[in-house]
Amino acid sequence: MAGSHPLAGYTEFWDDVMADMEATAEEYREAGWDVLELHPGDVTPLPNVSTVGTGIEVDRTGFDVLLPGDEFAAVQELVEESETTEEEAAFDEYDAYRAQQSEVVFLVVVMKAEAAGHAVAFPLYYAERQAEPMLERADAAGELRTYLRPLDDSERVVFSLADPGTLYPEDWGEPTDEE
């Protein structure tokens, strides 16, 4: 259904993705990582089909991720702490786990600051057709970003995801019958 929320009809699967994120975070903790889990209220691909042809220029490429205020404050503090603790402590690595139901892609991303022993785990989702402009732009740039933000959008924590192919739909870039 055009214009419907990507999670419409997939809330049970989303609950499974959230449980997978929690289990993944626990595995990282058992391996010695300090892990912060995030629980997004909404995830929007930027740019997306809603912005194409409207004259609205979207200068960001990635996921706009709405977080509860306390979780945003926690991730912001953790990133600042990691950056000031050691020069090499930036969140510059990630692991991504993907699942797909029909045309909706579900992800669990774990951003890592290995030198500091910190990790941030969060789930993402998107409808493949809605996210095509974002995926095309990320494919050309070789990078995708996550823009974590509170409701008022006054600040952002940005994670860069280099080589974002693991975040794409399973059949991304494969020729279709129409081509």
PDB file of C-alpha atoms in Angstrom:
ATOM      1  CA  MET A   1       0.000   0.000   0.000  1.00  0.00           C
ATOM      2  CA  ALA A   2       1.579   3.292  -1.138  1.00  0.00           C
ATOM      3  CA  GLY A   3       2.342   5.742   1.621  1.00  0.00           C
ATOM      4  CA  SER A   4       1.944   3.213   4.417  1.00  0.00           C
ATOM      5  CA  HIS A   5       4.501   2.864   7.184  1.00  0.00           C
ATOM      6  CA  PRO A   6       7.209   0.263   6.392  1.00  0.00           C
ATOM      7  CA  LEU A   7       6.374  -1.667   9.568  1.00  0.00           C
ATOM      8  CA  ALA A   8       2.688  -1.992   8.680  1.00  0.00           C
ATOM      9  CA  GLY A   9       2.033  -5.715   8.776  1.00  0.00           C
ATOM     10  CA  TYR A  10       5.500  -6.485  10.165  1.00  0.00           C
ATOM     11  CA  THR A  11       5.233  -5.525  13.837  1.00  0.00           C
ATOM     12  CA  GLU A  12       5.790  -9.096  15.009  1.00  0.00           C
ATOM     13  CA  PHE A  13       8.903  -9.331  12.861  1.00  0.00           C
ATOM     14  CA  TRP A  14      10.064  -5.969  14.242  1.00  0.00           C
ATOM     15  CA  ASP A  15       9.677  -7.389  17.749  1.00  0.00           C
ATOM     16  CA  ASP A  16      11.914 -10.281  16.661  1.00  0.00           C
ATOM     17  CA  VAL A  17      14.489  -7.807  15.310  1.00  0.00           C
ATOM     18  CA  MET A  18      14.455  -5.957  18.643  1.00  0.00           C
ATOM     19  CA  ALA A  19      15.011  -9.270  20.455  1.00  0.00           C
ATOM     20  CA  ASP A  20      17.864 -10.065  18.044  1.00  0.00           C
ATOM     21  CA  MET A  21      19.441  -6.689  18.824  1.00  0.00           C
ATOM     22  CA  GLU A  22      19.231  -7.390  22.551  1.00  0.00           C
ATOM     23  CA  ALA A  23      20.747 -10.875  22.086  1.00  0.00           C
ATOM     24  CA  THR A  24      23.514  -9.440  19.899  1.00  0.00           C
ATOM     25  CA  ALA A  25      24.270  -6.772  22.506  1.00  0.00           C
ATOM     26  CA  GLU A  26      24.486  -9.484  25.168  1.00  0.00           C
ATOM     27  CA  GLU A  27      26.958 -11.449  23.011  1.00  0.00           C
ATOM     28  CA  TYR A  28      29.134  -8.343  22.720  1.00  0.00           C
ATOM     29  CA  ARG A  29      28.958  -7.822  26.504  1.00  0.00           C
ATOM     30  CA  GLU A  30      30.052 -11.418  27.066  1.00  0.00           C
ATOM     31  CA  ALA A  31      33.014 -10.687  24.770  1.00  0.00           C
ATOM     32  CA  GLY A  32      34.004  -7.741  26.983  1.00  0.00           C
ATOM     33  CA  TRP A  33      32.352  -4.789  25.229  1.00  0.00           C
ATOM     34  CA  ASP A  34      30.476  -1.986  26.992  1.00  0.00           C
ATOM     35  CA  VAL A  35      27.269  -1.905  24.898  1.00  0.00           C
ATOM     36  CA  LEU A  36      24.563   0.739  24.698  1.00  0.00           C
ATOM     37  CA  GLU A  37      21.273  -0.412  23.149  1.00  0.00           C
ATOM     38  CA  LEU A  38      19.066   2.079  21.325  1.00  0.00           C
ATOM     39  CA  HIS A  39      15.338   1.762  20.592  1.00  0.00           C
ATOM     40  CA  PRO A  40      14.310   4.072  17.709  1.00  0.00           C
ATOM     41  CA  GLY A  41      10.868   5.574  17.542  1.00  0.00           C
ATOM     42  CA  ASP A  42      11.070   6.050  13.784  1.00  0.00           C
ATOM     43  CA  VAL A  43      13.590   5.508  10.995  1.00  0.00           C
ATOM     44  CA  THR A  44      13.481   7.511   7.762  1.00  0.00           C
ATOM     45  CA  PRO A  45      15.757   6.988   4.744  1.00  0.00           C
ATOM     46  CA  LEU A  46      17.225  10.226   3.368  1.00  0.00           C
ATOM     47  CA  PRO A  47      16.675  11.068   0.578  1.00  0.00           C
ATOM     48  CA  ASN A  48      13.590   9.035  -0.233  1.00  0.00           C
ATOM     49  CA  VAL A  49      10.945   8.841  -2.929  1.00  0.00           C
ATOM     50  CA  SER A  50       8.844  11.449  -1.095  1.00  0.00           C
ATOM     51  CA  THR A  51      11.519  14.087  -1.769  1.00  0.00           C
ATOM     52  CA  VAL A  52      12.275  13.210  -5.395  1.00  0.00           C
ATOM     53  CA  GLY A  53      10.883  15.768  -7.835  1.00  0.00           C
ATOM     54  CA  THR A  54       9.602  18.091  -5.109  1.00  0.00           C
ATOM     55  CA  GLY A  55      12.422  20.597  -5.282  1.00  0.00           C
ATOM     56  CA  ILE A  56      13.307  19.747  -1.689  1.00  0.00           C
ATOM     57  CA  GLU A  57      17.051  19.208  -1.564  1.00  0.00           C
ATOM     58  CA  VAL A  58      18.147  16.629   0.952  1.00  0.00           C
ATOM     59  CA  ASP A  59      21.850  17.027   1.668  1.00  0.00           C
ATOM     60  CA  ARG A  60      22.069  14.005   3.957  1.00  0.00           C
ATOM     61  CA  THR A  61      22.415  10.403   2.800  1.00  0.00           C
ATOM     62  CA  GLY A  62      21.465   7.791   5.322  1.00  0.00           C
ATOM     63  CA  PHE A  63      19.014   7.017   8.064  1.00  0.00           C
ATOM     64  CA  ASP A  64      17.339   9.704  10.161  1.00  0.00           C
ATOM     65  CA  VAL A  65      16.807   7.868  13.468  1.00  0.00           C
ATOM     66  CA  LEU A  66      14.488   9.320  16.118  1.00  0.00           C
ATOM     67  CA  LEU A  67      15.483   8.313  19.661  1.00  0.00           C
ATOM     68  CA  PRO A  68      13.953   8.827  23.097  1.00  0.00           C
ATOM     69  CA  GLY A  69      15.649  11.785  24.790  1.00  0.00           C
ATOM     70  CA  ASP A  70      17.386   9.711  27.469  1.00  0.00           C
ATOM     71  CA  GLU A  71      18.837   7.312  24.882  1.00  0.00           C
ATOM     72  CA  PHE A  72      20.032  10.197  22.725  1.00  0.00           C
ATOM     73  CA  ALA A  73      21.758  11.771  25.734  1.00  0.00           C
ATOM     74  CA  ALA A  74      23.390   8.418  26.569  1.00  0.00           C
ATOM     75  CA  VAL A  75      24.744   7.846  23.043  1.00  0.00           C
ATOM     76  CA  GLN A  76      25.910  11.440  22.804  1.00  0.00           C
ATOM     77  CA  GLU A  77      27.783  11.094  26.108  1.00  0.00           C
ATOM     78  CA  LEU A  78      29.303   7.747  25.097  1.00  0.00           C
ATOM     79  CA  VAL A  79      30.549   9.117  21.762  1.00  0.00           C
ATOM     80  CA  GLU A  80      32.036  12.197  23.434  1.00  0.00           C
ATOM     81  CA  GLU A  81      33.693  10.012  26.090  1.00  0.00           C
ATOM     82  CA  SER A  82      35.121   7.678  23.444  1.00  0.00           C
ATOM     83  CA  GLU A  83      36.519  10.568  21.425  1.00  0.00           C
ATOM     84  CA  THR A  84      38.257  12.147  24.416  1.00  0.00           C
ATOM     85  CA  THR A  85      39.528   8.955  26.066  1.00  0.00           C
ATOM     86  CA  GLU A  86      41.915   7.915  23.299  1.00  0.00           C
ATOM     87  CA  GLU A  87      42.746   9.389  19.936  1.00  0.00           C
ATOM     88  CA  GLU A  88      41.948   6.070  18.227  1.00  0.00           C
ATOM     89  CA  ALA A  89      38.647   5.527  20.042  1.00  0.00           C
ATOM     90  CA  ALA A  90      36.317   6.827  17.336  1.00  0.00           C
ATOM     91  CA  PHE A  91      33.353   4.691  16.310  1.00  0.00           C
ATOM     92  CA  ASP A  92      34.841   3.707  12.986  1.00  0.00           C
ATOM     93  CA  GLU A  93      33.866   0.051  12.616  1.00  0.00           C
ATOM     94  CA  TYR A  94      30.535  -1.668  12.466  1.00  0.00           C
ATOM     95  CA  ASP A  95      28.875  -5.015  12.121  1.00  0.00           C
ATOM     96  CA  ALA A  96      25.504  -5.271  10.410  1.00  0.00           C
ATOM     97  CA  TYR A  97      22.976  -8.070  10.450  1.00  0.00           C
ATOM     98  CA  ARG A  98      20.232  -8.029   7.826  1.00  0.00           C
ATOM     99  CA  ALA A  99      16.881  -9.732   7.397  1.00  0.00           C
ATOM    100  CA  GLN A 100      14.221  -9.057   4.812  1.00  0.00           C
ATOM    101  CA  GLN A 101      10.483  -9.614   4.660  1.00  0.00           C
ATOM    102  CA  SER A 102       9.067  -8.931   1.217  1.00  0.00           C
ATOM    103  CA  GLU A 103      10.358  -5.438   0.358  1.00  0.00           C
ATOM    104  CA  VAL A 104      11.084  -4.346   3.928  1.00  0.00           C
ATOM    105  CA  VAL A 105      14.687  -4.601   5.085  1.00  0.00           C
ATOM    106  CA  PHE A 106      15.478  -4.955   8.778  1.00  0.00           C
ATOM    107  CA  LEU A 107      18.942  -4.333  10.188  1.00  0.00           C
ATOM    108  CA  VAL A 108      20.764  -4.587  13.468  1.00  0.00           C
ATOM    109  CA  VAL A 109      23.836  -2.353  13.417  1.00  0.00           C
ATOM    110  CA  VAL A 110      26.582  -2.430  16.028  1.00  0.00           C
ATOM    111  CA  MET A 111      28.920   0.559  15.882  1.00  0.00           C
ATOM    112  CA  LYS A 112      32.275  -0.124  17.529  1.00  0.00           C
ATOM    113  CA  ALA A 113      35.010   1.984  19.112  1.00  0.00           C
ATOM    114  CA  GLU A 114      37.401  -0.895  19.596  1.00  0.00           C
ATOM    115  CA  ALA A 115      40.161   0.993  21.409  1.00  0.00           C
ATOM    116  CA  ALA A 116      37.663   2.198  24.029  1.00  0.00           C
ATOM    117  CA  GLY A 117      35.763  -1.098  24.164  1.00  0.00           C
ATOM    118  CA  HIS A 118      32.465   0.680  23.463  1.00  0.00           C
ATOM    119  CA  ALA A 119      29.682  -0.469  21.156  1.00  0.00           C
ATOM    120  CA  VAL A 120      26.301   0.975  20.251  1.00  0.00           C
ATOM    121  CA  ALA A 121      23.604  -1.413  18.988  1.00  0.00           C
ATOM    122  CA  PHE A 122      20.478  -0.253  17.201  1.00  0.00           C
ATOM    123  CA  PRO A 123      17.904  -1.624  14.785  1.00  0.00           C
ATOM    124  CA  LEU A 124      16.907   0.004  11.498  1.00  0.00           C
ATOM    125  CA  TYR A 125      14.247  -0.691   8.893  1.00  0.00           C
ATOM    126  CA  TYR A 126      13.237   0.610   5.509  1.00  0.00           C
ATOM    127  CA  ALA A 127      10.976  -0.145   2.576  1.00  0.00           C
ATOM    128  CA  GLU A 128      13.165  -0.881  -0.418  1.00  0.00           C
ATOM    129  CA  ARG A 129      11.213   1.250  -2.912  1.00  0.00           C
ATOM    130  CA  GLN A 130      10.988   4.214  -0.517  1.00  0.00           C
ATOM    131  CA  ALA A 131      14.751   4.065   0.104  1.00  0.00           C
ATOM    132  CA  GLU A 132      15.926   3.749  -3.524  1.00  0.00           C
ATOM    133  CA  PRO A 133      17.254   7.343  -3.765  1.00  0.00           C
ATOM    134  CA  MET A 134      19.218   6.867  -0.524  1.00  0.00           C
ATOM    135  CA  LEU A 135      20.610   3.504  -1.643  1.00  0.00           C
ATOM    136  CA  GLU A 136      21.642   4.834  -5.047  1.00  0.00           C
ATOM    137  CA  ARG A 137      23.378   7.842  -3.516  1.00  0.00           C
ATOM    138  CA  ALA A 138      25.117   5.670  -0.871  1.00  0.00           C
ATOM    139  CA  ASP A 139      26.191   3.181  -3.515  1.00  0.00           C
ATOM    140  CA  ALA A 140      27.851   5.971  -5.522  1.00  0.00           C
ATOM    141  CA  ALA A 141      29.525   7.468  -2.427  1.00  0.00           C
ATOM    142  CA  GLY A 142      30.535   4.160  -0.843  1.00  0.00           C
ATOM    143  CA  GLU A 143      29.200   5.434   2.460  1.00  0.00           C
ATOM    144  CA  LEU A 144      25.933   5.638   4.361  1.00  0.00           C
ATOM    145  CA  ARG A 145      25.309   7.521   7.583  1.00  0.00           C
ATOM    146  CA  THR A 146      22.997   7.220  10.535  1.00  0.00           C
ATOM    147  CA  TYR A 147      21.775  10.485  12.010  1.00  0.00           C
ATOM    148  CA  LEU A 148      20.682   9.743  15.570  1.00  0.00           C
ATOM    149  CA  ARG A 149      18.593  12.558  17.008  1.00  0.00           C
ATOM    150  CA  PRO A 150      16.117  13.526  19.729  1.00  0.00           C
ATOM    151  CA  LEU A 151      12.550  14.615  18.927  1.00  0.00           C
ATOM    152  CA  ASP A 152      13.415  18.321  18.693  1.00  0.00           C
ATOM    153  CA  ASP A 153      16.187  17.592  16.126  1.00  0.00           C
ATOM    154  CA  SER A 154      18.395  20.168  17.878  1.00  0.00           C
ATOM    155  CA  GLU A 155      21.472  17.927  17.859  1.00  0.00           C
ATOM    156  CA  ARG A 156      22.681  14.799  16.094  1.00  0.00           C
ATOM    157  CA  VAL A 157      25.135  11.989  16.597  1.00  0.00           C
ATOM    158  CA  VAL A 158      26.336  10.824  13.198  1.00  0.00           C
ATOM    159  CA  PHE A 159      27.845   7.418  12.509  1.00  0.00           C
ATOM    160  CA  SER A 160      29.492   6.769   9.158  1.00  0.00           C
ATOM    161  CA  LEU A 161      29.045   3.320   7.624  1.00  0.00           C
ATOM    162  CA  ALA A 162      31.745   2.713   5.017  1.00  0.00           C
ATOM    163  CA  ASP A 163      31.182  -0.011   2.423  1.00  0.00           C
ATOM    164  CA  PRO A 164      27.446  -0.145   3.152  1.00  0.00           C
ATOM    165  CA  GLY A 165      26.652  -3.140   0.923  1.00  0.00           C
ATOM    166  CA  THR A 166      25.599  -5.273   3.901  1.00  0.00           C
ATOM    167  CA  LEU A 167      22.831  -2.746   4.564  1.00  0.00           C
ATOM    168  CA  TYR A 168      21.282  -3.058   1.113  1.00  0.00           C
ATOM    169  CA  PRO A 169      18.418  -5.377   0.193  1.00  0.00           C
ATOM    170  CA  GLU A 170      19.458  -8.945  -0.569  1.00  0.00           C
ATOM    171  CA  ASP A 171      19.040  -8.522  -4.331  1.00  0.00           C
ATOM    172  CA  TRP A 172      20.307  -4.911  -4.593  1.00  0.00           C
ATOM    173  CA  GLY A 173      22.069  -4.221  -7.857  1.00  0.00           C
ATOM    174  CA  GLU A 174      20.993  -7.447  -9.503  1.00  0.00           C
ATOM    175  CA  PRO A 175      19.301  -7.034 -12.880  1.00  0.00           C
ATOM    176  CA  THR A 176      15.548  -7.484 -12.841  1.00  0.00           C
ATOM    177  CA  ASP A 177      13.360  -9.008 -15.547  1.00  0.00           C
ATOM    178  CA  GLU A 178      12.486  -5.446 -16.618  1.00  0.00           C
ATOM    179  CA  GLU A 179      16.120  -4.574 -17.415  1.00  0.00           C
TER     180      GLU A 179
END
